[in-house]
PDB file of C-alpha atoms in Angstrom:
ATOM      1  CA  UNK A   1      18.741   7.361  37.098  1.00 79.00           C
ATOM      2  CA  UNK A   2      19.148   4.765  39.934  1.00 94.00           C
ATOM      3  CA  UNK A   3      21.024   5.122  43.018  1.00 97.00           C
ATOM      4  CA  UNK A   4      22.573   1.738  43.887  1.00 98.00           C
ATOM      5  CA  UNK A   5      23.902   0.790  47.097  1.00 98.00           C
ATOM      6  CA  UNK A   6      26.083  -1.471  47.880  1.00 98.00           C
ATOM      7  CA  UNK A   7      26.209  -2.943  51.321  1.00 98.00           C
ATOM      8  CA  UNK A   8      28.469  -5.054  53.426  1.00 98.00           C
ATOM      9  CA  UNK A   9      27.161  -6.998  56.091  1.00 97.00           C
ATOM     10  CA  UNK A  10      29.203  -7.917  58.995  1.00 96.00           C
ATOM     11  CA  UNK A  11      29.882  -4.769  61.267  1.00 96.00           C
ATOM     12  CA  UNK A  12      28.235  -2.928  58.577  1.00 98.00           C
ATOM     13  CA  UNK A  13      24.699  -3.575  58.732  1.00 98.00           C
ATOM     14  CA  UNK A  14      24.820  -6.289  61.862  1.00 98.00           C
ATOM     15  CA  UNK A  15      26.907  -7.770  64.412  1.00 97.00           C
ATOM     16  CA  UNK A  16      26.599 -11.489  64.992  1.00 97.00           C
ATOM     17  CA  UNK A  17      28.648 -11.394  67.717  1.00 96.00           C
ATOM     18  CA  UNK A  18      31.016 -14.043  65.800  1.00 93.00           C
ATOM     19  CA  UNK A  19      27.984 -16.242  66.444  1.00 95.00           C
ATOM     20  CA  UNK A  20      28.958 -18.028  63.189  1.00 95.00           C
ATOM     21  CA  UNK A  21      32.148 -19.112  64.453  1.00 96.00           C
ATOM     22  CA  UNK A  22      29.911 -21.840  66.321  1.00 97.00           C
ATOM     23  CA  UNK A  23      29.015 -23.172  62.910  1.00 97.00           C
ATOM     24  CA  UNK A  24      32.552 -23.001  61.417  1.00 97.00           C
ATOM     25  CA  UNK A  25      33.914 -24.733  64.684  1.00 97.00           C
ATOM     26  CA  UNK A  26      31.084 -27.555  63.657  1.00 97.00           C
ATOM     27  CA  UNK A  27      31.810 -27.845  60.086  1.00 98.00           C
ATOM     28  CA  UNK A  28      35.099 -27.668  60.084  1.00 97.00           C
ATOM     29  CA  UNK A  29      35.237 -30.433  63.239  1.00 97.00           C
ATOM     30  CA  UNK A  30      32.974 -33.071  60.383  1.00 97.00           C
ATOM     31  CA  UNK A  31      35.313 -31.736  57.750  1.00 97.00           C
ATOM     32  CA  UNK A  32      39.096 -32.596  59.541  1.00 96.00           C
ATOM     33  CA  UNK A  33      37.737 -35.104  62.329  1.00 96.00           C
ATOM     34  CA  UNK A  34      38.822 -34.039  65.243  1.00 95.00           C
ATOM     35  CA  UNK A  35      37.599 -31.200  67.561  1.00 95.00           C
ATOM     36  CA  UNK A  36      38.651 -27.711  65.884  1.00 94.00           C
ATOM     37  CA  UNK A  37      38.763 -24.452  68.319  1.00 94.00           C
ATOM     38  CA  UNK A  38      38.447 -21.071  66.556  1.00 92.00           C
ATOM     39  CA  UNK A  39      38.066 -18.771  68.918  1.00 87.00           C
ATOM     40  CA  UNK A  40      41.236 -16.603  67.874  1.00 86.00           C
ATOM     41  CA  UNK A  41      40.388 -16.750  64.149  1.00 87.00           C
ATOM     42  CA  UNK A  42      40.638 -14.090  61.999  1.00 86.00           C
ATOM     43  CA  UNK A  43      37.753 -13.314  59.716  1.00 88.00           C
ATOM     44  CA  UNK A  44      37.262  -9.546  59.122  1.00 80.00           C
ATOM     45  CA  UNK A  45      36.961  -8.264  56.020  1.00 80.00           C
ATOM     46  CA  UNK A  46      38.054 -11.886  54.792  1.00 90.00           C
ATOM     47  CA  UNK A  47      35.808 -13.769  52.163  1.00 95.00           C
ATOM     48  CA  UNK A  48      34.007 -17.054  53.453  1.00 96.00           C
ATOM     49  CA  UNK A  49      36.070 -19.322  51.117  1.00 96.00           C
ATOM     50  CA  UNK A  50      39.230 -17.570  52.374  1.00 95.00           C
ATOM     51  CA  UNK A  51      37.833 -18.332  55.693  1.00 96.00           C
ATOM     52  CA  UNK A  52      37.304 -21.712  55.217  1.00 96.00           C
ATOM     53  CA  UNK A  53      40.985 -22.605  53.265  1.00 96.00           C
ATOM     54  CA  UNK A  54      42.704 -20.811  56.459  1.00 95.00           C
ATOM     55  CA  UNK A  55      41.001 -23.231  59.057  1.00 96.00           C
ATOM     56  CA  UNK A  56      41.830 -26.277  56.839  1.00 97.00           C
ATOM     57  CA  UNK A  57      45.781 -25.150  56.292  1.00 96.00           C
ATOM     58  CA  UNK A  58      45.386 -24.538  59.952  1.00 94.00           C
ATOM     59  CA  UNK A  59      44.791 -27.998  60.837  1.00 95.00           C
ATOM     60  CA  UNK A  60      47.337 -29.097  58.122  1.00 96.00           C
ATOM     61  CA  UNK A  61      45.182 -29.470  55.191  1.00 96.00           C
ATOM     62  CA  UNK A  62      45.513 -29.046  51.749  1.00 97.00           C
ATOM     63  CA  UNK A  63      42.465 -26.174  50.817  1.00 96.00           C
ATOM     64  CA  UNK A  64      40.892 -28.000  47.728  1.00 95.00           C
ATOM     65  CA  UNK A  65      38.673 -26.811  46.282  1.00 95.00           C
ATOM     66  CA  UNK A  66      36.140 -29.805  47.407  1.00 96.00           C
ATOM     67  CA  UNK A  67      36.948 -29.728  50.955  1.00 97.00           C
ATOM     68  CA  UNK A  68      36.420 -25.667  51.042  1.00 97.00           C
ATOM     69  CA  UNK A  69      32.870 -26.470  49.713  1.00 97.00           C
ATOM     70  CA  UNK A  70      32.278 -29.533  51.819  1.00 98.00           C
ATOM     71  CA  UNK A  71      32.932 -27.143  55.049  1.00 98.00           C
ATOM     72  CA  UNK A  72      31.149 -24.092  53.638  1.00 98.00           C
ATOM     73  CA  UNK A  73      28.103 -26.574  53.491  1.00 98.00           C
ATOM     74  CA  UNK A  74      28.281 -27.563  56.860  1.00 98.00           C
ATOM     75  CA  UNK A  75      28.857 -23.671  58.241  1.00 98.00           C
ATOM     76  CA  UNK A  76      25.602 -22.850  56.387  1.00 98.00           C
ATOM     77  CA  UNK A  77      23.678 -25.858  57.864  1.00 98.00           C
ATOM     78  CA  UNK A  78      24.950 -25.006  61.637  1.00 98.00           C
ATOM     79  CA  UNK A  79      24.474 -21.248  61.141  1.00 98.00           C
ATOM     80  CA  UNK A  80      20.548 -21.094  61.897  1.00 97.00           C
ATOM     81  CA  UNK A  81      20.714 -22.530  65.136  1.00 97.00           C
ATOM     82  CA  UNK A  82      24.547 -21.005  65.894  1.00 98.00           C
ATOM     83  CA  UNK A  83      23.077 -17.200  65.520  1.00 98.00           C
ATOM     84  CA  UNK A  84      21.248 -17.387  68.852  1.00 97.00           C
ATOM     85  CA  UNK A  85      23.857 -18.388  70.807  1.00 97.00           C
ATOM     86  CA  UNK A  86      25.212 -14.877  70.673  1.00 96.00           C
ATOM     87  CA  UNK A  87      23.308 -11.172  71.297  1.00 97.00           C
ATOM     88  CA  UNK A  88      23.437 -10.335  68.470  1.00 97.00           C
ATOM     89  CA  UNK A  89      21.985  -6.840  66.794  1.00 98.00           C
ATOM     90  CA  UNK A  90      21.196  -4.746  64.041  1.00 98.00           C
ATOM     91  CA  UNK A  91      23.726  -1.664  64.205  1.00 98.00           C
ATOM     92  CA  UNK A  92      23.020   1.846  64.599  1.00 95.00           C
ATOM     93  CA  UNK A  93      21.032   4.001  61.423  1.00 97.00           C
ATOM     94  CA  UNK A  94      20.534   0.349  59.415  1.00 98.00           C
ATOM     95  CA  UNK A  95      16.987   0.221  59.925  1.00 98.00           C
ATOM     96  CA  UNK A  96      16.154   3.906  60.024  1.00 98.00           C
ATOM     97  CA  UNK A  97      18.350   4.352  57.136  1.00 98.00           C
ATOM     98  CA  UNK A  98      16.784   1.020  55.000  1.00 98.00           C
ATOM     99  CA  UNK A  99      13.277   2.008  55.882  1.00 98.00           C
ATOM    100  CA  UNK A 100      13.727   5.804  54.236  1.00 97.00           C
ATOM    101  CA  UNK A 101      15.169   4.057  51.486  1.00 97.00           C
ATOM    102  CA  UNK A 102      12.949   1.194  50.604  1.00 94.00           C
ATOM    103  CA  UNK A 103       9.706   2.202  49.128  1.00 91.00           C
ATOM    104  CA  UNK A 104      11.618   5.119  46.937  1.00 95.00           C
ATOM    105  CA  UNK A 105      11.597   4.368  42.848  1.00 94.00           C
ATOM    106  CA  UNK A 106      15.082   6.284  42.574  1.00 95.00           C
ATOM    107  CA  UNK A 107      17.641   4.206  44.755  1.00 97.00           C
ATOM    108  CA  UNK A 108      18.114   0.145  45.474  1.00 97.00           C
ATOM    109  CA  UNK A 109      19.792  -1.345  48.222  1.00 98.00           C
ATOM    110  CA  UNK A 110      21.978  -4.328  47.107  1.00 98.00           C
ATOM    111  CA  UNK A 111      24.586  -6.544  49.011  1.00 98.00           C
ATOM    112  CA  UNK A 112      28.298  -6.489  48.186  1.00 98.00           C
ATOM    113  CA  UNK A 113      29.817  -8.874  50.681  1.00 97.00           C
ATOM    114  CA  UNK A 114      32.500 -12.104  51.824  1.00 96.00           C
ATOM    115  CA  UNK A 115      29.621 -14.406  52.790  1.00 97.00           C
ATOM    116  CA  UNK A 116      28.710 -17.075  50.422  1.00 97.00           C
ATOM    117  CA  UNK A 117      25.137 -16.468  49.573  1.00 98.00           C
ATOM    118  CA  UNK A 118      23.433 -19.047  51.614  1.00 98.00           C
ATOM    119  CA  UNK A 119      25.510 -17.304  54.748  1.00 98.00           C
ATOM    120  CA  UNK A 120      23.999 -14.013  53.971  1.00 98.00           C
ATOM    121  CA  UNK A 121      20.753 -14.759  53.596  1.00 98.00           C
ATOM    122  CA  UNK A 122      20.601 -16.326  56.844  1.00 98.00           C
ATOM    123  CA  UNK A 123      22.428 -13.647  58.805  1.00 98.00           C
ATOM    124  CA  UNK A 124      19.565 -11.158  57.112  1.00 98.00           C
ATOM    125  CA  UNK A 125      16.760 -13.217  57.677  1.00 98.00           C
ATOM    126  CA  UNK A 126      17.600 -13.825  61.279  1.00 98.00           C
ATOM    127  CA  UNK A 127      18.125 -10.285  61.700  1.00 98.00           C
ATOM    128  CA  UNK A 128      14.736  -9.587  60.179  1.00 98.00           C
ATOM    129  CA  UNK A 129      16.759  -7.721  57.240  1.00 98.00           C
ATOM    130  CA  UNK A 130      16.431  -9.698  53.897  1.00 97.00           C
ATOM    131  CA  UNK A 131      13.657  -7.862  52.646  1.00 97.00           C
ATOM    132  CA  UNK A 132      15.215  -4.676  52.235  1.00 98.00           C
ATOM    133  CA  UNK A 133      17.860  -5.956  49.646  1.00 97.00           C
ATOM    134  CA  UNK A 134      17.752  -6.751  46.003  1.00 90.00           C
ATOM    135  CA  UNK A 135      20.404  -9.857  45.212  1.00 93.00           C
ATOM    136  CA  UNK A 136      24.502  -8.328  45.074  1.00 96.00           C
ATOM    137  CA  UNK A 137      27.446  -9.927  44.537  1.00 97.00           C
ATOM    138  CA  UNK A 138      29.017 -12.816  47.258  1.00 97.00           C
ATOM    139  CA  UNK A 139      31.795 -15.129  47.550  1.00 97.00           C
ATOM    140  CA  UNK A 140      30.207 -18.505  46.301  1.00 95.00           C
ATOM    141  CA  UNK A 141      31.816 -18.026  43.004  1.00 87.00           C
ATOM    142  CA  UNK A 142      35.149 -16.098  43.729  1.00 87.00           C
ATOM    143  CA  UNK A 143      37.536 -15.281  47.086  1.00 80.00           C
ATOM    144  CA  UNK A 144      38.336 -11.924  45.813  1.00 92.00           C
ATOM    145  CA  UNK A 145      36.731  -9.151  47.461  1.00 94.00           C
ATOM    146  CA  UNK A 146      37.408  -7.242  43.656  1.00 96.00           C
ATOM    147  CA  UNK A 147      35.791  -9.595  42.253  1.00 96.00           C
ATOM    148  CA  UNK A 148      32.462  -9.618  43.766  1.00 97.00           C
ATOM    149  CA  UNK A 149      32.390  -5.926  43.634  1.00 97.00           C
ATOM    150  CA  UNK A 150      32.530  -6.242  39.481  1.00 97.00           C
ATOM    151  CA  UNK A 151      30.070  -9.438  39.848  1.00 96.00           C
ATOM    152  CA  UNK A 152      27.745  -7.018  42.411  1.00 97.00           C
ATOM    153  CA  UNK A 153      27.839  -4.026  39.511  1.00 97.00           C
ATOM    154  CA  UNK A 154      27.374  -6.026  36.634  1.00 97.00           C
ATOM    155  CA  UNK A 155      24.150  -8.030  37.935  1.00 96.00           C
ATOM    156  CA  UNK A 156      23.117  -4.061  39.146  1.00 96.00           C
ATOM    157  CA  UNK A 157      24.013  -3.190  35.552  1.00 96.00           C
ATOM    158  CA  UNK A 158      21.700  -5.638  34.026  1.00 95.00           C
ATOM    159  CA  UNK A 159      18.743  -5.236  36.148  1.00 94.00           C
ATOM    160  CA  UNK A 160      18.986  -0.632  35.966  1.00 93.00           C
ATOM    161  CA  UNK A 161      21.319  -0.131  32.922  1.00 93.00           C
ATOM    162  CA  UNK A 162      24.642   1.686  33.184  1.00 90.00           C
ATOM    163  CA  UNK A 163      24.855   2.973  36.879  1.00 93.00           C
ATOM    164  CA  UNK A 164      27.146   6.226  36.413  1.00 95.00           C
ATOM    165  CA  UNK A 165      30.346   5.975  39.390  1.00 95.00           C
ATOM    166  CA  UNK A 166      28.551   9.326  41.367  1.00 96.00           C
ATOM    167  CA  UNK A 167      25.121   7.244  41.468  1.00 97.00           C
ATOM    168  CA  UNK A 168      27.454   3.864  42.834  1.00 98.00           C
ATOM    169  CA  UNK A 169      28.156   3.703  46.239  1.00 98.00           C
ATOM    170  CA  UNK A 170      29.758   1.004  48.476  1.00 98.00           C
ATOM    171  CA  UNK A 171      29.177   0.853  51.744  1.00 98.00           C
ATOM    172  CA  UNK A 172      31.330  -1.268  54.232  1.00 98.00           C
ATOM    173  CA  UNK A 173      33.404  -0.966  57.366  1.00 97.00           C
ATOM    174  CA  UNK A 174      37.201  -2.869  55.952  1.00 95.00           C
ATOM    175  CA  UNK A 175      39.984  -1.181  54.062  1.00 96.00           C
ATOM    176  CA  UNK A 176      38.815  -4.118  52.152  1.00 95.00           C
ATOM    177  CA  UNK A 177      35.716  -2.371  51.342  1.00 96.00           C
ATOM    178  CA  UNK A 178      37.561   0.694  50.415  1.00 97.00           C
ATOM    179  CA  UNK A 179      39.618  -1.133  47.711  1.00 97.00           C
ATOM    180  CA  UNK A 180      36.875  -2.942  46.186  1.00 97.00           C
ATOM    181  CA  UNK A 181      34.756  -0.126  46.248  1.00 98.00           C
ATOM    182  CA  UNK A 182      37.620   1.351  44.455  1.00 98.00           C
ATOM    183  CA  UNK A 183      37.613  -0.681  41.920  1.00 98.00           C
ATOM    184  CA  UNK A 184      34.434  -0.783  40.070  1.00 98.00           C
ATOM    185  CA  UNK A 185      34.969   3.044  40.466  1.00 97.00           C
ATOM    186  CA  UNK A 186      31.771   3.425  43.322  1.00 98.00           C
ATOM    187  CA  UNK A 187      32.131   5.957  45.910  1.00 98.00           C
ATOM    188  CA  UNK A 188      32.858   4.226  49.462  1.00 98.00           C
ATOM    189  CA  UNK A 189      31.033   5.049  52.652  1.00 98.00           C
ATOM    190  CA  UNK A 190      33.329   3.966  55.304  1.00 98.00           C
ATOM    191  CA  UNK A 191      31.990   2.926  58.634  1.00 98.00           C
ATOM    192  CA  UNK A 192      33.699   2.667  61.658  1.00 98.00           C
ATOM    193  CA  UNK A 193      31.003   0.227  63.317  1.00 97.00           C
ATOM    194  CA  UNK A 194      33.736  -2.365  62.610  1.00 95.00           C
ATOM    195  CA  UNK A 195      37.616  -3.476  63.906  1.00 93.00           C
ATOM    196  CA  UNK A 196      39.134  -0.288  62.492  1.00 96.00           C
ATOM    197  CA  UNK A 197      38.763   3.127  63.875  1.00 97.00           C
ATOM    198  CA  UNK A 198      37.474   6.156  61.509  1.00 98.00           C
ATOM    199  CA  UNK A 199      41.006   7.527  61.594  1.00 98.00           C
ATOM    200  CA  UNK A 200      42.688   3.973  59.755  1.00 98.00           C
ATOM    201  CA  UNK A 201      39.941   4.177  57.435  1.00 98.00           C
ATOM    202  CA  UNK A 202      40.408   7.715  56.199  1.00 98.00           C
ATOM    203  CA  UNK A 203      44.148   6.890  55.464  1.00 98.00           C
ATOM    204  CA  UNK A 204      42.566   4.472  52.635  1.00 98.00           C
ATOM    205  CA  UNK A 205      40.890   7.691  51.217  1.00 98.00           C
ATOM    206  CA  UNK A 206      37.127   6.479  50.901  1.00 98.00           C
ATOM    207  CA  UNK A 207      34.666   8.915  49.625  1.00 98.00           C
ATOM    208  CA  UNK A 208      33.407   9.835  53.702  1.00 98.00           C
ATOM    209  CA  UNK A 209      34.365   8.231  56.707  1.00 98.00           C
ATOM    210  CA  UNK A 210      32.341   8.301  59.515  1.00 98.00           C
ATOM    211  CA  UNK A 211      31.798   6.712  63.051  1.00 98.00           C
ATOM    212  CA  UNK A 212      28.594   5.023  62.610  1.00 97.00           C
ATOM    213  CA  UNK A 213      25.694   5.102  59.926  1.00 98.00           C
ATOM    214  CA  UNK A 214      23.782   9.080  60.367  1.00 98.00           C
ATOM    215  CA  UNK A 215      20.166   9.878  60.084  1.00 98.00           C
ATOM    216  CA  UNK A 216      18.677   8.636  57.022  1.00 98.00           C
ATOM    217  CA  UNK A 217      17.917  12.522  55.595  1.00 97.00           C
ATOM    218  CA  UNK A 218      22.046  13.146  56.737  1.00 98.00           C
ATOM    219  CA  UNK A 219      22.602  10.253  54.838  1.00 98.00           C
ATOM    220  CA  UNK A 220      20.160  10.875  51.981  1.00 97.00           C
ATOM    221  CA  UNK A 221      21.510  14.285  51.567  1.00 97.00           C
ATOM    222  CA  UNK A 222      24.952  13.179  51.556  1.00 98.00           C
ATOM    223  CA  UNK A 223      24.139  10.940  48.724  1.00 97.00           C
ATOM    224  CA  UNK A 224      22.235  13.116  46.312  1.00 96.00           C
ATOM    225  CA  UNK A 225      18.618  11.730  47.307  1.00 95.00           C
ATOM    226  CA  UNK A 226      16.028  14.207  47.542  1.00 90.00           C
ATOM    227  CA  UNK A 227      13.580  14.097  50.521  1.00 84.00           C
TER     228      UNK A 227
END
């Protein structure tokens, strides 16, 4: 049977540095039409569209649904050239980790994550990461973090049949991650690469918290992969 992974991206797998507030600051300046600062805004573990209806009830507008879009269109269009304005990096174990993993038959690496899709893929690409990951579940469609875990597991589902919960793992560094995880009954991998510290993770109760991402054969034998 197949392993799936699910993986979140920011402070999971990267750090942009919160390179993409650049491109929010843009948007969101087009979207309202006046200069926007965001340099105290609160994104972790948040979805983009949650994101995006924050900064417009910020500035003291209503978050329809067409303005969230409209501003989520912009953020994706300033993101490319926003992402080098930071040092950004790839975080510990990703790419050691990804590489053990990728050629294998018996596991896939999938994304479960807040961005909107177009915001992931450019995040991965400019971190020279997309290849490694096989579609997953993103915000476009819903704000719920839930909800993208069941869309994640059910496009898994369809593409490797019924994915039993001890072959379903989540991967992320939020109690957000925890709960979604949770949810569709995966076990979580909780990072502490993020804002919380291993010890505020554990008191969500994920499956193994740990500081940062191991060695891939720690982590392979911690998941049930044979080397």
């Amino acid at each position: 049977m197949t392993t799936v992974l699910f993986w979140d991206i920011d402070s999971t797998l990267l750090t942009t540095k919160r390179a993409g507030i650049f491109a929010l600051e843009e948007a969101a300046s087009e979207v309202i039409g006046e200069t926007v600062s965001l340099t105290n805004l609160e994104t972790a573990g948040m979805t983009d569209p949650i994101i995006a209806a924050n900064i417009l009830k910020q500035y003291g507008l209503s978050p329809e649904p067409k303005l969230v879009d409209q501003l989520l269109e912009g953020y994706v269009n300033y993101l490319p050239q926003s992402l080098p304005r930071r040092e950004g990096y790839v975080l510990e174990g990703v790419i050691e980790i990804l590489d053990a993993l990728h050629d294998r038959t018996d596991v896939v690496s999938m994304l479960l994550t807040g961005n909107i899709e177009a915001g992931a893929k450019a995040k991965l690409s400019y971190y020279g990461l997309a290849d490694y990951f096989s579609g997953g579940g993103f915000s476009d469609k819903t704000e719920t973090r839930v909800d993208i875990a069941e869309q994640a597991l059910a496009i898994a589902s369809e593409k490797y049949g019924v994915i039993p919960s001890q072959k379903t793992y989540v991967i992320g560094d939020t109690p957000h991650d925890i709960h979604c995880g949770k949810a569709i009954g995966a076990r979580v991998i909780a990072v502490a690469s993020g804002p919380y510290d291993q010890e505020s993770l554990e008191e969500h109760q994920p499956w193994w918290a740990i500081p940062s991402l191991p060695s891939s054969t720690v982590f392979m034998e911690k998941i049930g992969l044979k080397i």
